[in-house]
Short mmCIF file of C-alpha atoms in Angstrom, two decimals:
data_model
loop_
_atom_site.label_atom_id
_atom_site.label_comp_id
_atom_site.label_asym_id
_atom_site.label_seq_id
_atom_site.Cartn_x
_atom_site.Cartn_y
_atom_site.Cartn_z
CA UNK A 1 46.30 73.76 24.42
CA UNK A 2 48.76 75.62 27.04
CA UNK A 3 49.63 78.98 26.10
CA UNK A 4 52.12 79.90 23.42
CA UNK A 5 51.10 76.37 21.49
CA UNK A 6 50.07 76.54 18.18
CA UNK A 7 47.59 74.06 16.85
CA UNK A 8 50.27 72.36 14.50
CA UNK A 9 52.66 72.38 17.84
CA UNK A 10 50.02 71.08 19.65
CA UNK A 11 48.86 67.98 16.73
CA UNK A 12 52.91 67.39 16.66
CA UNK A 13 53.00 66.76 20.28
CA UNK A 14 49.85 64.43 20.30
CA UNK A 15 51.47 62.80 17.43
CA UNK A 16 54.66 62.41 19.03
CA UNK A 17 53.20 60.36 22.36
CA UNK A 18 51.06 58.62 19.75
CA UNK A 19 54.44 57.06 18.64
CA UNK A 20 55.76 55.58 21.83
CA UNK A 21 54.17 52.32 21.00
CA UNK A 22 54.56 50.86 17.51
CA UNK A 23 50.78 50.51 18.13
CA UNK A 24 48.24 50.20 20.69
CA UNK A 25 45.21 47.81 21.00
CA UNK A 26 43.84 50.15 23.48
CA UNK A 27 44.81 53.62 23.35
CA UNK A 28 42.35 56.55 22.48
CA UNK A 29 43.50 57.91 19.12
CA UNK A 30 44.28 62.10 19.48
CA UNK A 31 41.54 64.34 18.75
CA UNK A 32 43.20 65.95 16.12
CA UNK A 33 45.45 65.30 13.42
CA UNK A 34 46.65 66.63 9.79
CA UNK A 35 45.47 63.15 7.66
CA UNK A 36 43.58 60.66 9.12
CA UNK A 37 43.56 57.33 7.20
CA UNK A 38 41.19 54.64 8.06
CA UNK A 39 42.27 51.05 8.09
CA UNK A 40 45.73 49.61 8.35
CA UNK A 41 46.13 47.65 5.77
CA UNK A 42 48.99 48.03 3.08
CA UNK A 43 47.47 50.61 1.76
CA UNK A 44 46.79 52.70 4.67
CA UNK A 45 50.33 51.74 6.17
CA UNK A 46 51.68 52.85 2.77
CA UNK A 47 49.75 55.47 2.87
CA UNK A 48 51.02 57.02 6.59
CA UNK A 49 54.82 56.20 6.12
CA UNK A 50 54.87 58.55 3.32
CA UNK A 51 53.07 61.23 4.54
CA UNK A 52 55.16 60.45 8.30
CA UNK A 53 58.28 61.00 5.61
CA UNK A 54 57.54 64.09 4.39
CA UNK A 55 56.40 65.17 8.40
CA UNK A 56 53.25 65.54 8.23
CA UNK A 57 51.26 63.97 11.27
CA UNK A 58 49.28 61.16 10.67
CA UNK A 59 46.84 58.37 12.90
CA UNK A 60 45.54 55.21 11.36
CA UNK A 61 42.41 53.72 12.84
CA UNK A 62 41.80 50.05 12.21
CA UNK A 63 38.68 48.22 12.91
CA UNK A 64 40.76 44.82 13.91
CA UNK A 65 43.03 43.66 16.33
CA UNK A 66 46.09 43.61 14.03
CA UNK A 67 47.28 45.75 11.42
CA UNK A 68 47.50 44.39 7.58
CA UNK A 69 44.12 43.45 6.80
CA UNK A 70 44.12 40.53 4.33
CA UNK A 71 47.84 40.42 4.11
CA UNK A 72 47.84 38.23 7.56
CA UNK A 73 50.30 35.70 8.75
CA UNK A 74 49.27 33.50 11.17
CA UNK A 75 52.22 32.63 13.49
CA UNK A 76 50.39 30.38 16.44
CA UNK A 77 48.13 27.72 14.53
CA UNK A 78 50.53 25.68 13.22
CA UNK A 79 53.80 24.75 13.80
CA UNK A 80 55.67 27.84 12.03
CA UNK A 81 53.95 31.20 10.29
CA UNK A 82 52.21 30.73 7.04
CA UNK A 83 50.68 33.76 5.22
CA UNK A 84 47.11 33.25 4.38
CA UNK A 85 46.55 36.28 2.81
CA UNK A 86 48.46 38.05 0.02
CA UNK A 87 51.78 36.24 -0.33
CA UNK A 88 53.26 35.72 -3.93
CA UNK A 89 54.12 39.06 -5.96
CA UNK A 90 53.94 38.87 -9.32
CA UNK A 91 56.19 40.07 -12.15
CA UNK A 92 59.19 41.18 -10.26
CA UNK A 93 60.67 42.05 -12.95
CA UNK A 94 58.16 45.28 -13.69
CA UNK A 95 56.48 45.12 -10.03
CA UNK A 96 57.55 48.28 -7.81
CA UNK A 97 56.49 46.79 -4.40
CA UNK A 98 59.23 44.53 -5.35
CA UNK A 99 61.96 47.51 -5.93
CA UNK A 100 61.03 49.06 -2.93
CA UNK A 101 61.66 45.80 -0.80
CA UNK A 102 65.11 45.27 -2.48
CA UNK A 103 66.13 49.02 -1.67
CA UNK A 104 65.24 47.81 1.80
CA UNK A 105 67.06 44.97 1.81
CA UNK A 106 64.27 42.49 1.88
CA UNK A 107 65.27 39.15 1.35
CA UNK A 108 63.52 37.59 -1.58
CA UNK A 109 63.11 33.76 -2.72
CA UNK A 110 62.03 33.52 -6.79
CA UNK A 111 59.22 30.89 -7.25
CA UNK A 112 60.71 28.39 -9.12
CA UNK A 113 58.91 25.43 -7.94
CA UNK A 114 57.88 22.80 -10.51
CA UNK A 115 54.38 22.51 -12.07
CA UNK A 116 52.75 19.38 -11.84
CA UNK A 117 48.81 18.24 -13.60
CA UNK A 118 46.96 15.58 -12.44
CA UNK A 119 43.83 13.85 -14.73
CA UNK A 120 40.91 12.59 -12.48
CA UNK A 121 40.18 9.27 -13.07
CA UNK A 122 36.75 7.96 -13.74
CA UNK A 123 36.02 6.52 -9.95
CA UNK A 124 36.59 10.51 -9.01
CA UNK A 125 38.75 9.02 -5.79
CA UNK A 126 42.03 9.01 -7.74
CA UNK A 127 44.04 10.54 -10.16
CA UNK A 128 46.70 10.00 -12.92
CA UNK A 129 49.88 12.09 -13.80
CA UNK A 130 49.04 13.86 -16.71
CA UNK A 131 50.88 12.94 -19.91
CA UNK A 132 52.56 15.58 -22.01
CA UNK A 133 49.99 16.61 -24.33
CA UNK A 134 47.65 17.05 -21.35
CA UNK A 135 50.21 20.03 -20.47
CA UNK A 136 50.40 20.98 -23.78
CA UNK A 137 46.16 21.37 -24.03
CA UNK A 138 45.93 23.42 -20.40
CA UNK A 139 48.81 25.71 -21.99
CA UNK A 140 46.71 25.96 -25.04
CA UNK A 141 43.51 26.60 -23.48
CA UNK A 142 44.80 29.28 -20.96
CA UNK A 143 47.21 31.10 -23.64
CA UNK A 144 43.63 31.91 -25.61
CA UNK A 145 42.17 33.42 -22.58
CA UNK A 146 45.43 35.25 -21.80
CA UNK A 147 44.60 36.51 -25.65
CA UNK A 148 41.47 37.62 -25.48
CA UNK A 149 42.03 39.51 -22.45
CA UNK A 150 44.99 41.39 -24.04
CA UNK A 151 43.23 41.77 -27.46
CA UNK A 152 39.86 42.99 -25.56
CA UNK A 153 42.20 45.81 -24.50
CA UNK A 154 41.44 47.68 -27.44
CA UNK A 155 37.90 47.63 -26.73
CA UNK A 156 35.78 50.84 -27.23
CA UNK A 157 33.26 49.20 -24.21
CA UNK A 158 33.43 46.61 -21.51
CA UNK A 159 31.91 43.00 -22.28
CA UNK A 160 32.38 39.87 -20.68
CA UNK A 161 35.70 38.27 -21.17
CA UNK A 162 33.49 34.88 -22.17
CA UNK A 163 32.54 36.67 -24.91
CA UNK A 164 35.39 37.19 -26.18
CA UNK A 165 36.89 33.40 -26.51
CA UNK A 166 35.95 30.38 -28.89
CA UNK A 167 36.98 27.32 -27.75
CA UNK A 168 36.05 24.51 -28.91
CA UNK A 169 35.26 21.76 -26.29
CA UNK A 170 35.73 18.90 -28.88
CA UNK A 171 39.16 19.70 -29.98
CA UNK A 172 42.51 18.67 -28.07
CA UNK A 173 41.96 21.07 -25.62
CA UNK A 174 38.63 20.47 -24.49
CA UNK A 175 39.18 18.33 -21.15
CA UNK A 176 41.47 21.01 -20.00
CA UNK A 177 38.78 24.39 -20.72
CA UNK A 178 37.05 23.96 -17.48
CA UNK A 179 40.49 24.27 -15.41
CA UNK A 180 41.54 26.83 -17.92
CA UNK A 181 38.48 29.49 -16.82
CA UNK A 182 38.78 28.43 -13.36
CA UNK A 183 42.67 29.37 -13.45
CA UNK A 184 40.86 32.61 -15.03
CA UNK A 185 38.09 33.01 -12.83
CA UNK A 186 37.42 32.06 -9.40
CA UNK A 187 40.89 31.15 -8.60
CA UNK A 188 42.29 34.28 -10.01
CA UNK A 189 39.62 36.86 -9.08
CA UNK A 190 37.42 35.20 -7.00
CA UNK A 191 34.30 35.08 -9.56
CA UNK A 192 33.13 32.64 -11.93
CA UNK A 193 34.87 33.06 -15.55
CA UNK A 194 31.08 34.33 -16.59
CA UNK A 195 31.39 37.50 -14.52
CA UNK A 196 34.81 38.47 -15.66
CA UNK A 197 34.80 41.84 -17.62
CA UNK A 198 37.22 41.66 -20.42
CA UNK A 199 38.44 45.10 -19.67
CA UNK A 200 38.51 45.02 -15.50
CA UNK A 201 41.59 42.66 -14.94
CA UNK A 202 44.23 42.25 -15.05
CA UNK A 203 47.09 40.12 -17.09
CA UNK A 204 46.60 36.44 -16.13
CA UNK A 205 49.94 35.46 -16.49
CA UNK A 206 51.94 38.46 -16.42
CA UNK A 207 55.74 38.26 -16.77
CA UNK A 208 56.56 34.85 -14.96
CA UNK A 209 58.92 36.02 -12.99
CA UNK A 210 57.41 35.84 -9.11
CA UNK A 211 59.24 36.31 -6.07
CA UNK A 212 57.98 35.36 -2.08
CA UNK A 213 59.34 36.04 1.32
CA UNK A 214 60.82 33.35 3.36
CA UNK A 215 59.96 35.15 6.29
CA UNK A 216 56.25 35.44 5.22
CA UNK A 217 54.95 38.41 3.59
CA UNK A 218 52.35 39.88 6.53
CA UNK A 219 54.62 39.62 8.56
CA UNK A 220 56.76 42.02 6.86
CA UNK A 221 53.61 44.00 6.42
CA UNK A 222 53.16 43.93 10.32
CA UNK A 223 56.69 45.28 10.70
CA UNK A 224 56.34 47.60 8.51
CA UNK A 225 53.46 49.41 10.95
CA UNK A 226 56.44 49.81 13.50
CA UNK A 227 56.48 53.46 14.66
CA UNK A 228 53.56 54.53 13.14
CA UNK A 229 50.44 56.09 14.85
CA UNK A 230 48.20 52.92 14.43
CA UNK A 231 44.87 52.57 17.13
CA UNK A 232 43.23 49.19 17.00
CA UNK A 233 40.41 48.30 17.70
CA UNK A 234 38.85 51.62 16.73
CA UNK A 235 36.20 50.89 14.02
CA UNK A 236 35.04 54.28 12.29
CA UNK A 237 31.39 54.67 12.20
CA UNK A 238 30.83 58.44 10.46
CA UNK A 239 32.61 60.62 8.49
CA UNK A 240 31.60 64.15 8.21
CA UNK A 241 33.07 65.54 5.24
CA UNK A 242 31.82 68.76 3.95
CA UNK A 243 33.27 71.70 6.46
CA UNK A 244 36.25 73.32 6.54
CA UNK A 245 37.76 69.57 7.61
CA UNK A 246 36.74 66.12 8.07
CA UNK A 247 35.33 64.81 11.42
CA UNK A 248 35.86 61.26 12.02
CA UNK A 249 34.22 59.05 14.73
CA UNK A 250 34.57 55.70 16.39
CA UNK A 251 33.33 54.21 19.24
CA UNK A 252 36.37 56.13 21.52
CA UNK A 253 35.53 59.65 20.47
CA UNK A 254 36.08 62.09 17.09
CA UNK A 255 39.29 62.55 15.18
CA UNK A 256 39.65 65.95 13.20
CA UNK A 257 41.55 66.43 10.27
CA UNK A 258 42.61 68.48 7.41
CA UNK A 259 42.00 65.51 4.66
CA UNK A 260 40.89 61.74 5.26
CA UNK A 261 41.98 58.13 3.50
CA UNK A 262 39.65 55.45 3.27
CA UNK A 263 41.37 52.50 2.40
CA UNK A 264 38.41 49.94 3.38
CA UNK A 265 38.17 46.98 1.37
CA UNK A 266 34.90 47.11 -1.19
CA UNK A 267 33.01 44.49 0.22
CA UNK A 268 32.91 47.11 3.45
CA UNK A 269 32.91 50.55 2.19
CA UNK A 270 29.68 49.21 -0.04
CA UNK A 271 27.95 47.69 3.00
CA UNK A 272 24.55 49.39 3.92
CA UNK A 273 26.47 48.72 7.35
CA UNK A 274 28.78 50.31 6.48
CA UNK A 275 30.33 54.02 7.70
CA UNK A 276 27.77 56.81 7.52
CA UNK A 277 29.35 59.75 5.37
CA UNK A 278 27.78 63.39 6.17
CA UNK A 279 26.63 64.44 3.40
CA UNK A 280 26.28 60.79 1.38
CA UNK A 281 28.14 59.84 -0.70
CA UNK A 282 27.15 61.28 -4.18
CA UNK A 283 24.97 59.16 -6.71
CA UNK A 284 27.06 58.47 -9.53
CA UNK A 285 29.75 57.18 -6.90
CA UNK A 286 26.79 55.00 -5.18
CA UNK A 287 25.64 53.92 -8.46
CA UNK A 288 29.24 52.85 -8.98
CA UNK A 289 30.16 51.18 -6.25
CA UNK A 290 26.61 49.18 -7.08
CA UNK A 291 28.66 47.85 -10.07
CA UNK A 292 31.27 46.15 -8.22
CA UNK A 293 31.57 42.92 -5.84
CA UNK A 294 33.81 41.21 -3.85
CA UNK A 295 35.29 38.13 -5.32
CA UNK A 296 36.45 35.22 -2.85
CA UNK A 297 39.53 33.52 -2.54
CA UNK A 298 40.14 31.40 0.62
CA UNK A 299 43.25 29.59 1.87
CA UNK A 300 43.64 26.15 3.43
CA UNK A 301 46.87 25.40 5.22
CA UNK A 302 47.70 21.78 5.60
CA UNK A 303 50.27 20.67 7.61
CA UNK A 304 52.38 17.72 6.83
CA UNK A 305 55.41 15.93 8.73
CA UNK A 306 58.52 17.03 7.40
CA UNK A 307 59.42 15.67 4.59
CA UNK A 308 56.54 14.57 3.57
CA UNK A 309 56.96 15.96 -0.29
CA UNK A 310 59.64 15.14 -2.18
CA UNK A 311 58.97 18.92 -4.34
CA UNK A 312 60.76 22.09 -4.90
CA UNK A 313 59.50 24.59 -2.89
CA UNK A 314 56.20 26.28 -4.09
CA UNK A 315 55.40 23.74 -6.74
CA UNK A 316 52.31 23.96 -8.35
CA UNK A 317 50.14 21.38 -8.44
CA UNK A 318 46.79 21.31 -10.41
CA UNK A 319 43.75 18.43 -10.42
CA UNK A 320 41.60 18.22 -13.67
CA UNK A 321 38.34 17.17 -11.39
CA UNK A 322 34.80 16.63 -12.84
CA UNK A 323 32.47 20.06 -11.93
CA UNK A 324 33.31 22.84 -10.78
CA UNK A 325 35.42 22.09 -7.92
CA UNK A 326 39.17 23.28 -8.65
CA UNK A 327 41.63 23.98 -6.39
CA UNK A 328 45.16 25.41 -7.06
CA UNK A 329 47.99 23.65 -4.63
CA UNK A 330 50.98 24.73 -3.28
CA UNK A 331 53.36 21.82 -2.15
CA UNK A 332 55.97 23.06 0.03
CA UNK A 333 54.61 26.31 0.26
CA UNK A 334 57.11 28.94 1.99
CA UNK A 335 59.69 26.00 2.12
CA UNK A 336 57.80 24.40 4.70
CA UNK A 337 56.16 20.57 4.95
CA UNK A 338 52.91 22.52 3.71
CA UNK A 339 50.26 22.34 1.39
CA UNK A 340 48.46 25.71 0.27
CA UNK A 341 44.96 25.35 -1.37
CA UNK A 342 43.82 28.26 -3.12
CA UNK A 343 40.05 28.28 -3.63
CA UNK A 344 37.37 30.76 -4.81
CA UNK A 345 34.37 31.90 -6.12
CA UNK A 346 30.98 29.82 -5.94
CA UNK A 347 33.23 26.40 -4.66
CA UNK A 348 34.91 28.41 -2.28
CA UNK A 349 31.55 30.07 -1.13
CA UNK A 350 30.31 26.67 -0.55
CA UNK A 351 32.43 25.68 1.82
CA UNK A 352 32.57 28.90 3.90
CA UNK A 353 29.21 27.81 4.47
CA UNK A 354 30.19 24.38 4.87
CA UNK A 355 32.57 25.41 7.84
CA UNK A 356 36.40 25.24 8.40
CA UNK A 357 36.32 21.30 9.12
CA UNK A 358 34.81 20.61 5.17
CA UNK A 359 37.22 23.31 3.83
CA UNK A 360 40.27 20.78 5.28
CA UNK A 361 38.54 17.13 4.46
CA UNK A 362 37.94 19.04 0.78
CA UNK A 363 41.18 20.18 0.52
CA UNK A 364 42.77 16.95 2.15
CA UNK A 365 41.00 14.81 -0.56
CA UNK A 366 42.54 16.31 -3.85
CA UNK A 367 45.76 15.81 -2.15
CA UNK A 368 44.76 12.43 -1.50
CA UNK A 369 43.77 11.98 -5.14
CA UNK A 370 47.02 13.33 -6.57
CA UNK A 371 49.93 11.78 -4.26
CA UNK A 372 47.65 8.71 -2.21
CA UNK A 373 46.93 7.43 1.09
CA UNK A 374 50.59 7.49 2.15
CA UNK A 375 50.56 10.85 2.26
CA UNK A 376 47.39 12.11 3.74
CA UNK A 377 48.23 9.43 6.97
CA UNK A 378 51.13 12.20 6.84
CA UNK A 379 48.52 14.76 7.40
CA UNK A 380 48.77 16.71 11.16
CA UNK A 381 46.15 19.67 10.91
CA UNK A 382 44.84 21.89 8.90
CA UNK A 383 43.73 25.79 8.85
CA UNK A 384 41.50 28.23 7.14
CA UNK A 385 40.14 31.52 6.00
CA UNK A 386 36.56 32.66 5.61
CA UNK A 387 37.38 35.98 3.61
CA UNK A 388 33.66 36.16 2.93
CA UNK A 389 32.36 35.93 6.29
CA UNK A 390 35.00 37.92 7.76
CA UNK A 391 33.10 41.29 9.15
CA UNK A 392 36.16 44.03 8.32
CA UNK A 393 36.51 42.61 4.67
CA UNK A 394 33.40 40.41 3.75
CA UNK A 395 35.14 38.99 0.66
CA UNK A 396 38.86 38.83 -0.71
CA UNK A 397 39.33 40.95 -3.85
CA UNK A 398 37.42 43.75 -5.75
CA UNK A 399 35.84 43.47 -8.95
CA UNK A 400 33.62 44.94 -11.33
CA UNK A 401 30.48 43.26 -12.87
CA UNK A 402 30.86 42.80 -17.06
CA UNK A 403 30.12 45.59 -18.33
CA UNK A 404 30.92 48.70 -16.15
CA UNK A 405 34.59 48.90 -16.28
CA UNK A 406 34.62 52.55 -15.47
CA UNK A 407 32.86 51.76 -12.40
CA UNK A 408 36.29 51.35 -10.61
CA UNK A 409 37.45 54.75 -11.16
CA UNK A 410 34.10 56.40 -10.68
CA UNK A 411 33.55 54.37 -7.11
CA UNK A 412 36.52 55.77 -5.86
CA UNK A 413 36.54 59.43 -6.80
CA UNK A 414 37.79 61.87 -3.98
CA UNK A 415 34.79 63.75 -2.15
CA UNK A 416 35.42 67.27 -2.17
CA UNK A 417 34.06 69.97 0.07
CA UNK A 418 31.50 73.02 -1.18
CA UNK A 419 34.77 75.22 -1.07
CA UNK A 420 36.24 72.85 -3.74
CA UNK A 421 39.02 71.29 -1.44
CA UNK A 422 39.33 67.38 -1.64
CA UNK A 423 38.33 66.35 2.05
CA UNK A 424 37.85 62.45 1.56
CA UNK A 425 40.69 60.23 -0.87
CA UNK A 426 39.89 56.70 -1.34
CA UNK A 427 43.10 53.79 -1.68
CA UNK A 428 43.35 49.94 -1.75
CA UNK A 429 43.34 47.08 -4.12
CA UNK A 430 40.07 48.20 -5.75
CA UNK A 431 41.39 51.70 -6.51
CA UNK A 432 45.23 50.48 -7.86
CA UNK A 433 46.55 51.44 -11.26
CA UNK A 434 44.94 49.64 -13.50
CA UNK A 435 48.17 47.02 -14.15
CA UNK A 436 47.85 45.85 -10.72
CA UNK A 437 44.66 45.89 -9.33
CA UNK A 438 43.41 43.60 -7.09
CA UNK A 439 47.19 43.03 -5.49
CA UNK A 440 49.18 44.07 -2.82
CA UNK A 441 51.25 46.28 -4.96
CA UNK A 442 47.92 47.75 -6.01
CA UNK A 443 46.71 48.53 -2.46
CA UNK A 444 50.40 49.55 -1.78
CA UNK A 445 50.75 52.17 -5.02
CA UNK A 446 46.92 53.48 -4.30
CA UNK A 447 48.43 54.37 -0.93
CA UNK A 448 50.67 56.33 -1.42
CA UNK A 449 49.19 58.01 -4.49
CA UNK A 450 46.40 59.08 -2.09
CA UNK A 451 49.37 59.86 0.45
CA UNK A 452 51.01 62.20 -2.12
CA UNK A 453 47.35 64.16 -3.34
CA UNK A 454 46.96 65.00 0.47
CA UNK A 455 50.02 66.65 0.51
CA UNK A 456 48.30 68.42 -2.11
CA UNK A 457 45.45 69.25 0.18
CA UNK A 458 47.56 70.32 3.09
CA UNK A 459 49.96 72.78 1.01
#
């Protein structure tokens, strides 16, 4: 420091030339700072505009070379930008992610594409439009699961959601269970419908009313990182937690602070792998974070030639198939000649570990099956995620084993020093309000929750 600079003159200044890029991929973060919030991600970029707001100085370290985590667009695979990460919000009605982007301005598109169920046939190569009382039996069969999970809300203690539902696979309905528990499971939290606890997620169909962004929602997340103190490329390997601050350190040298956010996804911050905390972290929050996984959703993008579907935008499209092999499509996803396949749990583990050229022929062939040969000669090239084997998430969404529902607040309980002062807040999907876990607006409300109680911290 020259002399006559205060430390808070002197963190303002560092700050302040930290800003001259929207971000760097190869700057060396300042030594010190007021809140230092690890990963940039929704939640940590949530986080750092609030606390930027109320002028406090902030830097965000993330492990990649982008900012948003697993709200990516990709914009140089294919022949436009497709989001293949977080991209739908739900219930934009009640959803304040939403709000927030209409005070900005943000132009929205409501998901009003049609719905349209397909009945395998018995070869297993084809497929037949499903008649009206096939709708009516999926409806049926999902509207009892949406039941139980409300009615398990008055639960004294967390059971499987399975549990909880009596179907019975002889009556009209029965075809249609399987796709009902995938809908349920895998393809809504990433884990098979067995390991859903009844009390740790959240509404399946919640209010209907969805919205998207034609210009591709991690994009807007990307944007949204403009003029903040983000250094990539700067995975954090320790945290030292229990002095009169918190030390942080990556590869490029330490970062002090007053308070730190975490906003890691689960499938890291659980990792033996993982960042080294000085002291550890305490039992009960080990012992918690034990309780919880990472479900897996992937993404396949297939690209079409234009006009290749003849489909409102976003319209659903669904494949009764024999097994356990269910996919959720997107025709016309964003607008676009493309076909989104959503896939996840043990199916979609499968073919991570199949490799991204399976993913596409696996994906290519229930398109095949629904709308023929005449369209998949349409077909130009495809793309993929591996969520799972990706190293800075290892998975795509938190979620805790039957059972342990508390396990999700108790995993990600603030660490507070020996003078009582909370040195270490955690924020993401896995740590959202209860109503929206597991979302964007969940990683983006944890933010700045943990935003606001280290405003607390720093007085």
């Amino acid at each position: 420091m020259t002399p006559g600079t205060t430390r808070r003159q002197a963190i303002s200044m560092a700050a302040a030339a930290a800003l001259l890029p929207a971000w760097s991929r190869a700057a060396v973060p300042p030594g010190e700072t007021e809140v230092v919030i690890i990963g940039a991600g929704l939640a940590g970029l949530a986080a750092a505009r609030l606390l930027q707001e109320r002028g406090r100085n902030v830097v965000v370290l993330e492990a990649r070379d982008r900012v948003g985590g697993r709200c990516w667009t990709d914009a140089s695979r294919l022949g436009f930008a497709v989001d293949l990460g977080a991209a739908m919000l739900r219930s934009a009605d009640i959803n304040p992610l939403v709000a927030e982007l209409r005070r900005r301005d943000v132009r929205l598109q409501s998901d009003e594409g049609d719905f349209w169920l397909f009945d395998q046939d018995r070869s297993g190569e084809a497929a037949r439009d499903a008649e009206a009382h096939d709708y009516d039996a999926l409806g049926f069969a999902y509207d009892k699961l949406d039941d139980a999970l409300l009615d398990a809300r008055t639960l004294r203690s967390d059971v499987p959601l399975a549990s909880r539902i009596k179907l019975d696979s002889g009556g009209p309905a029965g075809r249609w269970i399987d796709l009902a528990k995938a809908l349920a499971g895998p393809l809504h939290v990433g884990v098979e419908f067995s390991a859903v606890s009844a009390l740790d997620v959240p509404r399946l169909a919640g209010t209907g009313n969805d919205v998207w962004l034609p210009g591709c929602f991690g994009s807007w997340v990307a944007q949204s990182a403009t003029g903040l103190p983000v250094f990539l490329n700067n995975p954090v390997v320790r945290i030292d937690w229990n002095g009169t601050g918190v030390t942080v350190a990556t590869a490029e040298g330490q970062v002090k602070a007053e308070a730190c956010i975490v906003t890691l996804p689960l499938g890291l911050l659980a990792a033996r792998d993982g960042i080294l905390f000085q002291p550890g972290l305490p039992e009960p929050q080990r012992e918690a974070l034990g309780r919880m996984s990472m479900g897996l959703i992937d993404r396949i993008a297939l690209q079409y030639e234009a006009g290749t579907f003849d489909a409102p935008a976003n319209t659903q499209a669904l494949l009764r198939i024999q097994g356990t092999r269910a996919m959720s499509l997107r025709l016309n996803a964003q607008g676009l000649p493309l076909v989104i396949a959503q896939v996840g749990g043990d199916y979609a583990r499968d073919l991570e570990g199949r490799g991204d050229v399976a993913m596409i022929a696996a994906a290519r062939s229930q398109v095949r099956a629904m709308l023929g040969e005449v369209v998949d000669r349409r077909f130009v090239k495809g793309i993929v995620t591996q969520w799972g084997r990706d190293p800075w998430s290892r998975g795509s969404v938190a979620v805790v084993k039957p059972g342990f529902a508390p396990a999700r607040r108790n995993a990600g309980r603030a660490l507070t020093s020996s003078a009582g002062r909370a040195r270490v807040l955690f924020a993401g999907e896995a740590f959202a309000p209860i109503d929206w876990i597991g979302s964007a607006t969940g990683a983006w409300l944890s933010g700045r929750i943990a935003a606001t109680e280290a405003l607390r911290v720093l007085g």
